[in-house]
Short mmCIF file of C-alpha atoms in Angstrom, two decimals:
data_model
loop_
_atom_site.label_atom_id
_atom_site.label_comp_id
_atom_site.label_asym_id
_atom_site.label_seq_id
_atom_site.Cartn_x
_atom_site.Cartn_y
_atom_site.Cartn_z
CA MET A 12 -159.26 77.63 71.36
CA LEU A 13 -161.42 77.58 68.23
CA GLY A 14 -164.53 75.41 68.07
CA MET A 15 -165.22 72.93 65.25
CA LYS A 16 -167.21 75.46 63.22
CA GLN A 17 -164.51 78.11 63.52
CA ALA A 18 -161.82 75.54 62.65
CA ILE A 19 -163.66 74.59 59.45
CA GLN A 20 -164.09 78.27 58.57
CA ALA A 21 -160.36 78.83 59.15
CA PHE A 22 -159.54 75.97 56.81
CA MET A 23 -161.93 77.23 54.14
CA LYS A 24 -160.33 80.66 54.21
CA ARG A 25 -156.99 79.18 53.15
CA PRO A 26 -156.40 79.04 49.36
CA THR A 27 -154.53 75.74 49.77
CA THR A 28 -157.72 74.09 51.07
CA TRP A 29 -159.62 75.04 47.93
CA ILE A 30 -156.68 73.99 45.77
CA GLY A 31 -156.72 70.55 47.42
CA ILE A 32 -160.46 70.10 46.85
CA ILE A 33 -160.25 71.31 43.26
CA THR A 34 -157.30 68.99 42.60
CA ALA A 35 -159.30 65.99 43.86
CA VAL A 36 -162.19 66.96 41.60
CA MET A 37 -159.89 67.46 38.60
CA PHE A 38 -158.44 63.97 39.07
CA GLN A 39 -161.96 62.59 38.70
CA VAL A 40 -162.77 64.75 35.69
CA ILE A 41 -159.48 64.17 33.84
CA PHE A 42 -159.24 60.41 34.43
CA SER A 43 -162.90 59.90 33.51
CA ALA A 44 -162.62 61.93 30.32
CA ILE A 45 -159.33 60.39 29.14
CA TRP A 46 -159.93 56.77 30.13
CA MET A 47 -163.53 56.62 28.88
CA THR A 48 -162.53 58.07 25.51
CA GLY A 49 -159.19 56.25 25.31
CA TYR A 50 -160.63 52.79 25.88
CA ASN A 51 -163.80 53.39 23.90
CA GLY A 52 -164.11 50.96 20.99
CA VAL A 53 -161.15 48.78 22.05
CA THR A 54 -163.02 45.54 21.36
CA ASP A 55 -164.03 46.84 17.92
CA ARG A 56 -160.38 47.13 16.86
CA ILE A 57 -159.51 43.47 17.23
CA ASP A 58 -158.76 43.46 13.52
CA GLN A 59 -155.67 45.58 14.23
CA LEU A 60 -153.92 42.65 15.93
CA ARG A 61 -151.49 41.01 13.50
CA ILE A 62 -151.10 37.26 13.05
CA ALA A 63 -148.70 35.59 10.63
CA VAL A 64 -149.65 32.24 9.11
CA VAL A 65 -146.59 30.28 7.98
CA SER A 66 -147.50 27.35 5.74
CA GLU A 67 -144.86 24.63 5.37
CA ASP A 68 -147.47 22.27 3.90
CA GLN A 69 -147.78 22.56 0.13
CA GLN A 70 -151.08 20.65 -0.18
CA MET A 71 -153.74 21.89 2.25
CA GLY A 72 -151.55 24.72 3.62
CA PRO A 73 -152.28 27.46 1.04
CA GLN A 74 -155.98 26.63 1.10
CA ILE A 75 -156.10 26.76 4.92
CA ALA A 76 -154.19 30.04 5.02
CA ALA A 77 -156.54 31.61 2.45
CA GLY A 78 -159.57 30.41 4.42
CA LEU A 79 -158.26 31.85 7.67
CA GLU A 80 -157.54 35.17 5.99
CA GLN A 81 -161.16 35.40 4.84
CA ASN A 82 -162.93 34.15 7.97
CA LEU A 83 -161.00 35.47 10.99
CA PRO A 84 -161.36 39.01 12.44
CA PHE A 85 -157.61 39.64 12.58
CA ASN A 86 -154.99 41.22 10.35
CA LEU A 87 -153.51 38.02 8.88
CA SER A 88 -150.33 37.85 6.80
CA VAL A 89 -149.24 34.73 4.90
CA ASN A 90 -145.99 35.87 3.28
CA TYR A 91 -143.46 35.57 6.10
CA PRO A 92 -140.79 32.85 6.40
CA LEU A 93 -140.83 31.22 9.84
CA GLU A 94 -137.63 32.81 11.17
CA GLU A 95 -138.66 36.30 10.08
CA ALA A 96 -142.10 35.81 11.62
CA LYS A 97 -140.52 34.74 14.93
CA GLN A 98 -138.25 37.79 14.87
CA LEU A 99 -141.22 40.12 14.30
CA LEU A 100 -143.08 38.34 17.10
CA ASN A 101 -140.13 38.97 19.42
CA GLU A 102 -140.20 42.66 18.46
CA ARG A 103 -143.99 42.83 19.09
CA GLU A 104 -144.68 43.64 15.45
CA LEU A 105 -146.77 40.46 15.38
CA GLN A 106 -149.05 39.21 18.14
CA MET A 107 -149.01 35.53 17.13
CA VAL A 108 -147.42 33.17 14.61
CA VAL A 109 -149.37 30.16 13.30
CA VAL A 110 -147.36 27.37 11.68
CA ILE A 111 -148.93 24.71 9.43
CA PRO A 112 -146.33 21.88 9.56
CA ALA A 113 -145.04 20.23 6.40
CA ASP A 114 -146.80 16.94 7.18
CA PHE A 115 -150.14 18.51 8.09
CA SER A 116 -152.07 17.22 5.04
CA GLN A 117 -150.64 13.75 5.43
CA GLN A 118 -151.54 13.55 9.12
CA ALA A 119 -155.00 15.06 8.62
CA ALA A 120 -155.91 12.61 5.83
CA SER A 121 -154.43 9.58 7.59
CA ALA A 122 -156.91 7.18 9.19
CA GLU A 123 -154.97 7.10 12.45
CA GLY A 124 -152.92 10.28 12.21
CA ARG A 125 -153.36 13.48 14.26
CA ALA A 126 -152.54 16.81 12.65
CA SER A 127 -151.31 19.69 14.82
CA LEU A 128 -151.21 23.43 14.31
CA GLU A 129 -148.35 25.22 16.07
CA TYR A 130 -148.95 28.59 17.70
CA PHE A 131 -146.28 30.96 19.03
CA ILE A 132 -147.24 33.79 21.44
CA ASN A 133 -144.89 36.39 22.91
CA GLU A 134 -145.83 36.90 26.56
CA SER A 135 -143.64 40.01 26.78
CA ASN A 136 -146.77 42.03 26.08
CA PRO A 137 -149.79 43.35 27.97
CA ALA A 138 -151.64 40.40 29.57
CA LEU A 139 -154.61 41.04 27.29
CA ILE A 140 -152.56 39.91 24.28
CA LYS A 141 -152.07 36.40 25.65
CA SER A 142 -155.74 36.14 26.53
CA ILE A 143 -156.91 37.25 23.09
CA MET A 144 -154.38 35.16 21.20
CA SER A 145 -155.13 32.02 23.22
CA GLY A 146 -158.78 32.43 22.29
CA ALA A 147 -157.78 33.07 18.68
CA ALA A 148 -155.77 29.83 18.63
CA SER A 149 -158.87 27.85 19.59
CA GLN A 150 -160.87 29.72 16.95
CA ILE A 151 -158.27 29.01 14.27
CA THR A 152 -158.09 25.32 15.16
CA ALA A 153 -161.89 25.07 14.93
CA GLU A 154 -161.84 26.83 11.54
CA VAL A 155 -159.10 24.54 10.21
CA ASN A 156 -161.05 21.54 11.46
CA LYS A 157 -163.95 22.61 9.27
CA GLN A 158 -161.67 22.89 6.26
CA ALA A 159 -160.09 19.53 7.08
CA VAL A 160 -163.57 17.95 7.07
CA ALA A 161 -164.32 19.33 3.61
CA ALA A 162 -160.91 18.32 2.28
CA GLY A 163 -161.25 14.87 3.85
CA ILE A 164 -164.62 14.22 2.30
CA GLN A 165 -163.38 15.28 -1.12
CA SER A 166 -160.24 13.15 -0.82
CA LEU A 167 -162.16 10.07 0.29
CA LEU A 168 -164.73 10.41 -2.46
CA ILE A 169 -162.09 10.82 -5.16
CA GLN A 170 -159.64 8.19 -3.99
CA SER A 171 -161.90 5.36 -2.81
CA ASN A 172 -165.21 6.15 -4.52
CA MET A 173 -167.02 5.29 -1.29
CA PRO A 174 -170.65 6.25 -0.72
CA GLU A 175 -171.26 9.81 0.39
CA ALA A 176 -172.76 8.78 3.75
CA GLN A 177 -169.70 6.68 4.55
CA ALA A 178 -167.42 9.56 3.54
CA ALA A 179 -169.30 11.89 5.88
CA GLY A 180 -168.87 9.43 8.75
CA ALA A 181 -165.15 9.20 8.11
CA ALA A 182 -164.91 12.98 7.96
CA ALA A 183 -166.59 13.30 11.36
CA GLY A 184 -163.67 11.41 12.87
CA LEU A 185 -161.26 13.52 10.84
CA SER A 186 -162.70 16.73 12.32
CA GLU A 187 -161.35 15.86 15.75
CA ARG A 188 -157.80 15.22 14.64
CA VAL A 189 -156.55 18.80 14.26
CA THR A 190 -155.10 19.81 17.62
CA THR A 191 -153.49 22.90 19.12
CA SER A 192 -149.81 23.12 20.08
CA LEU A 193 -149.36 26.44 21.90
CA GLN A 194 -145.83 27.66 22.65
CA SER A 195 -145.05 30.83 24.58
CA THR A 196 -141.86 32.85 24.24
CA ASN A 197 -140.50 35.32 26.82
CA VAL A 198 -142.67 33.70 29.48
CA VAL A 199 -143.84 36.02 32.28
CA GLN A 200 -143.55 34.43 35.72
CA GLY A 201 -146.81 35.37 37.40
CA MET A 202 -149.23 38.28 37.51
CA ASN A 203 -147.04 40.18 39.98
CA ASN A 204 -144.31 40.42 37.33
CA GLN A 205 -146.86 41.15 34.59
CA MET A 206 -147.93 44.32 36.43
CA VAL A 207 -144.38 45.63 37.02
CA PRO A 208 -144.11 47.82 33.84
CA MET A 209 -147.33 49.67 34.72
CA MET A 210 -146.31 49.93 38.39
CA MET A 211 -142.92 51.40 37.50
CA VAL A 212 -144.45 53.99 35.17
CA LEU A 213 -147.13 54.97 37.68
CA ALA A 214 -144.80 55.14 40.68
CA SER A 215 -142.06 56.96 38.77
CA TYR A 216 -144.25 59.64 37.18
CA VAL A 217 -146.30 60.32 40.32
CA GLY A 218 -143.07 60.53 42.32
CA ALA A 219 -141.58 62.90 39.75
CA MET A 220 -144.73 65.07 39.87
CA ILE A 221 -144.70 65.42 43.65
CA MET A 222 -140.96 66.00 43.79
CA GLY A 223 -141.26 68.68 41.11
CA MET A 224 -144.07 70.42 42.98
CA ASN A 225 -141.99 70.60 46.15
CA LEU A 226 -138.89 71.79 44.28
CA GLU A 227 -141.02 74.49 42.67
CA GLN A 228 -142.15 75.67 46.08
CA SER A 229 -138.56 75.58 47.35
CA GLY A 230 -137.49 77.63 44.35
CA MET A 231 -140.17 80.22 45.09
CA ALA A 232 -139.02 80.42 48.71
CA VAL A 233 -135.38 81.14 47.83
CA SER A 234 -136.08 83.30 44.77
CA ALA A 235 -135.23 86.54 46.55
CA ALA A 236 -131.73 85.32 47.40
CA VAL A 237 -130.86 83.09 44.41
CA SER A 238 -130.90 84.11 40.74
CA LYS A 239 -133.18 82.27 38.31
CA TRP A 240 -130.31 80.56 36.46
CA LYS A 241 -128.68 79.36 39.67
CA ARG A 242 -132.05 77.98 40.79
CA PHE A 243 -132.40 76.24 37.43
CA ALA A 244 -128.90 74.77 37.65
CA ALA A 245 -129.40 73.66 41.25
CA ARG A 246 -132.71 71.97 40.42
CA THR A 247 -131.14 70.19 37.46
CA VAL A 248 -128.32 68.83 39.62
CA LEU A 249 -130.80 67.75 42.30
CA ASN A 250 -132.94 66.09 39.64
CA VAL A 251 -130.02 64.02 38.35
CA VAL A 252 -128.95 62.98 41.85
CA ALA A 253 -132.53 62.11 42.78
CA ALA A 254 -133.00 60.08 39.59
CA ILE A 255 -129.85 58.05 40.33
CA LEU A 256 -130.92 57.39 43.90
CA VAL A 257 -134.59 56.65 43.16
CA SER A 258 -133.84 54.32 40.24
CA LEU A 259 -131.24 52.42 42.29
CA ILE A 260 -133.72 51.93 45.14
CA GLY A 261 -136.52 50.97 42.74
CA SER A 262 -134.46 48.38 40.87
CA SER A 263 -133.04 46.99 44.12
CA LEU A 264 -136.53 46.58 45.58
CA LEU A 265 -137.62 44.77 42.43
CA VAL A 266 -134.79 42.28 42.91
CA ALA A 267 -135.45 42.00 46.66
CA PHE A 268 -139.06 41.02 46.03
CA GLY A 269 -138.04 38.36 43.52
CA GLY A 270 -138.93 40.28 40.37
CA GLN A 271 -138.19 38.80 36.97
CA ILE A 272 -135.31 40.57 35.18
CA GLU A 273 -134.21 38.66 32.09
CA GLN A 274 -131.51 41.10 30.97
CA GLY A 275 -129.93 41.64 34.39
CA PHE A 276 -129.92 44.20 37.19
CA LEU A 277 -127.50 46.65 35.56
CA HIS A 278 -129.66 47.00 32.43
CA MET A 279 -132.72 47.48 34.61
CA TRP A 280 -131.12 50.15 36.79
CA LEU A 281 -129.63 52.14 33.91
CA PHE A 282 -132.89 52.04 31.96
CA GLN A 283 -134.92 53.07 35.00
CA LEU A 284 -132.45 55.91 35.55
CA ILE A 285 -133.10 57.15 32.00
CA PHE A 286 -136.88 57.04 32.15
CA MET A 287 -136.98 58.38 35.73
CA LEU A 288 -134.87 61.37 34.69
CA THR A 289 -137.08 61.88 31.63
CA PHE A 290 -140.23 61.80 33.78
CA ILE A 291 -138.66 64.37 36.13
CA PHE A 292 -137.72 66.73 33.30
CA VAL A 293 -141.12 66.39 31.60
CA SER A 294 -143.17 66.86 34.77
CA GLN A 295 -141.08 69.88 35.82
CA MET A 296 -141.29 71.35 32.32
CA PHE A 297 -144.99 72.05 32.98
CA LEU A 298 -144.08 73.72 36.28
CA TYR A 299 -141.42 75.90 34.65
CA VAL A 300 -143.86 77.00 31.95
CA PHE A 301 -147.10 77.35 33.96
CA GLY A 302 -145.94 77.59 37.57
CA MET A 303 -147.94 75.59 40.12
CA ALA A 304 -150.81 75.46 37.61
CA GLY A 305 -148.57 73.06 35.69
CA MET A 306 -149.67 70.32 38.10
CA LEU A 307 -152.97 70.26 36.22
CA PHE A 308 -151.07 69.40 33.04
CA ASN A 309 -149.14 66.75 34.95
CA ILE A 310 -152.40 65.07 35.97
CA ILE A 311 -153.48 65.10 32.32
CA ALA A 312 -150.09 63.72 31.23
CA LEU A 313 -150.23 60.95 33.85
CA SER A 314 -153.69 59.82 32.80
CA ALA A 315 -152.89 60.01 29.08
CA GLN A 316 -149.69 58.00 29.51
CA LEU A 317 -151.38 55.21 31.46
CA VAL A 318 -153.86 54.83 28.58
CA SER A 319 -151.57 55.31 25.59
CA SER A 320 -148.38 53.56 26.75
CA GLY A 321 -149.61 49.99 26.27
CA ALA A 322 -149.05 49.09 29.92
CA ILE A 323 -152.67 47.99 30.37
CA VAL A 324 -154.27 47.62 26.93
CA PRO A 325 -152.23 46.89 23.76
CA ARG A 326 -151.60 50.05 21.78
CA GLU A 327 -152.84 48.29 18.64
CA LEU A 328 -156.37 48.38 20.07
CA LEU A 329 -156.37 52.13 20.77
CA SER A 330 -157.67 54.82 18.44
CA SER A 331 -155.22 56.51 16.08
CA PHE A 332 -155.32 59.68 18.23
CA PHE A 333 -154.09 57.87 21.35
CA ILE A 334 -151.52 55.89 19.37
CA LYS A 335 -150.04 59.12 18.01
CA LEU A 336 -150.27 60.73 21.45
CA GLY A 337 -148.35 57.81 22.92
CA ASP A 338 -145.63 58.25 20.30
CA VAL A 339 -144.64 61.61 21.84
CA LEU A 340 -145.02 60.68 25.53
CA PRO A 341 -142.18 59.02 27.46
CA ALA A 342 -144.21 56.28 29.19
CA THR A 343 -144.66 54.44 25.88
CA TYR A 344 -140.92 53.89 25.57
CA ALA A 345 -140.55 53.20 29.29
CA VAL A 346 -143.12 50.38 29.10
CA ASP A 347 -141.65 48.92 25.92
CA GLY A 348 -138.10 48.95 27.27
CA ASN A 349 -139.19 47.56 30.63
CA MET A 350 -140.91 44.62 28.94
CA ASN A 351 -137.76 43.88 26.93
CA ILE A 352 -135.50 44.00 29.99
CA LEU A 353 -137.84 42.27 32.44
CA PHE A 354 -139.43 39.55 30.31
CA GLY A 355 -137.18 39.27 27.25
CA GLY A 356 -137.12 40.76 23.79
CA PRO A 357 -134.88 42.96 21.68
CA SER A 358 -132.47 45.53 23.08
CA ALA A 359 -133.97 48.52 24.88
CA ALA A 360 -131.41 50.86 23.25
CA SER A 361 -133.92 52.42 20.84
CA ASP A 362 -136.36 53.09 23.70
CA ALA A 363 -133.55 54.63 25.77
CA LEU A 364 -132.63 56.88 22.85
CA SER A 365 -136.24 58.02 22.43
CA LEU A 366 -136.43 58.80 26.14
CA ALA A 367 -133.18 60.75 25.98
CA VAL A 368 -134.51 62.86 23.10
CA ILE A 369 -137.71 63.63 25.03
CA ALA A 370 -135.66 64.54 28.12
CA VAL A 371 -133.45 66.94 26.16
CA ILE A 372 -136.48 68.61 24.56
CA ALA A 373 -138.19 68.98 27.96
CA LEU A 374 -135.04 70.44 29.51
CA ALA A 375 -134.65 72.88 26.59
CA ILE A 376 -138.26 74.07 26.94
CA SER A 377 -137.73 74.52 30.68
CA ALA A 378 -134.60 76.58 30.04
CA LEU A 379 -136.51 78.72 27.54
CA ALA A 380 -139.26 79.30 30.14
CA VAL A 381 -136.63 80.42 32.66
CA LEU A 382 -135.12 82.75 30.08
CA LEU A 383 -138.46 84.42 29.37
CA LYS A 384 -139.46 84.83 33.01
CA ARG A 385 -138.47 87.65 35.34
CA GLY A 386 -135.46 87.16 37.54
CA ALA A 387 -137.35 87.05 40.82
CA VAL A 388 -140.44 85.16 41.83
CA VAL A 389 -142.55 86.14 44.85
CA SER A 390 -141.52 83.85 47.71
CA MET A 391 -143.97 81.78 49.76
CA PRO A 392 -143.59 83.94 52.90
CA ALA A 393 -144.48 87.02 50.85
CA VAL A 394 -147.58 85.27 49.54
CA SER A 395 -148.59 84.35 53.08
CA ILE A 396 -148.16 87.96 54.27
CA ALA A 397 -150.15 89.25 51.31
CA SER A 398 -152.98 86.81 51.96
CA LYS A 399 -153.09 87.82 55.65
CA ARG A 400 -153.32 91.53 54.75
CA SER A 401 -156.07 90.88 52.23
CA GLY A 402 -157.94 88.81 54.84
CA SER A 403 -157.74 91.63 57.36
#
């Protein structure tokens, strides 16, 4: 029986022990490097969030819209009709729509009236969007109040020729009459549902990574008896079957735990099947090309996708590099489609098509890697024997 010291020495002589330690270290290095650079400067890009101001008031409306465009740190547009703006909001092309009602000037100038600005926010977004836009609504209301004060003073002075001090007193009351009417579309029912898109991406890609690693080891073990193309075909069939089973279990568990699914279970299952299969093909592509060293690229891909997909922080706030990186990674389309199906929004068909294209490309690259490799790969038992001989 070996003592503790000898047991530790035995462990340290095994290559798998060092691989495990190095993998743990690489997780720290990769996640630190990608997340610290990916989220750097997020708060400085607030001007990339798009807000549409729809003015139905022909008196103060254009003046208010112009003032907001000059004074607020957002990308404001004033040229959209209301229905088009709502459609763009639903498609996440806009982060908020501000409506100045047709009777705004009349209510703001009235002695007893109360003017209201209407705000529309699409909650089918990362939670940070709602937080930022809710704060922006308060900021916009405060800014409009200032403009209403100035307009009120001018109107009172012109129309009633009252003394300036009296006009200022009247305007002080006017400044409290512009209120906020905030309306949310595609409402998310609780933080547990809000986190589902990120959870599904994380669980699916990590599961695909680990499954791929074990299939790679199984392929190495049977390489002496099974040709490379039969191994490739067998793995592809197993991947499809696994994707069907895993996605069915995942979607069923979501329903069992009371998850919000606006577009129905069937849409959820079929979409999860598509992105699960894409994750499997992409993660195994690295293993086909680089062997077990491909797991390092899978760790990089996992970290990059969590940052660039928009599951945590809106993609609009990321740097151009991470936005472009997200455009070619499958998690971006998985998150977008999940939000549409779970919380509401447009059809997820375009996201499913993008995922299918990525899956086909990954499968083609994997097939090319098989074509260029030798027919046989050294099996795991052979590696073990070789390591024992070298140790002796």
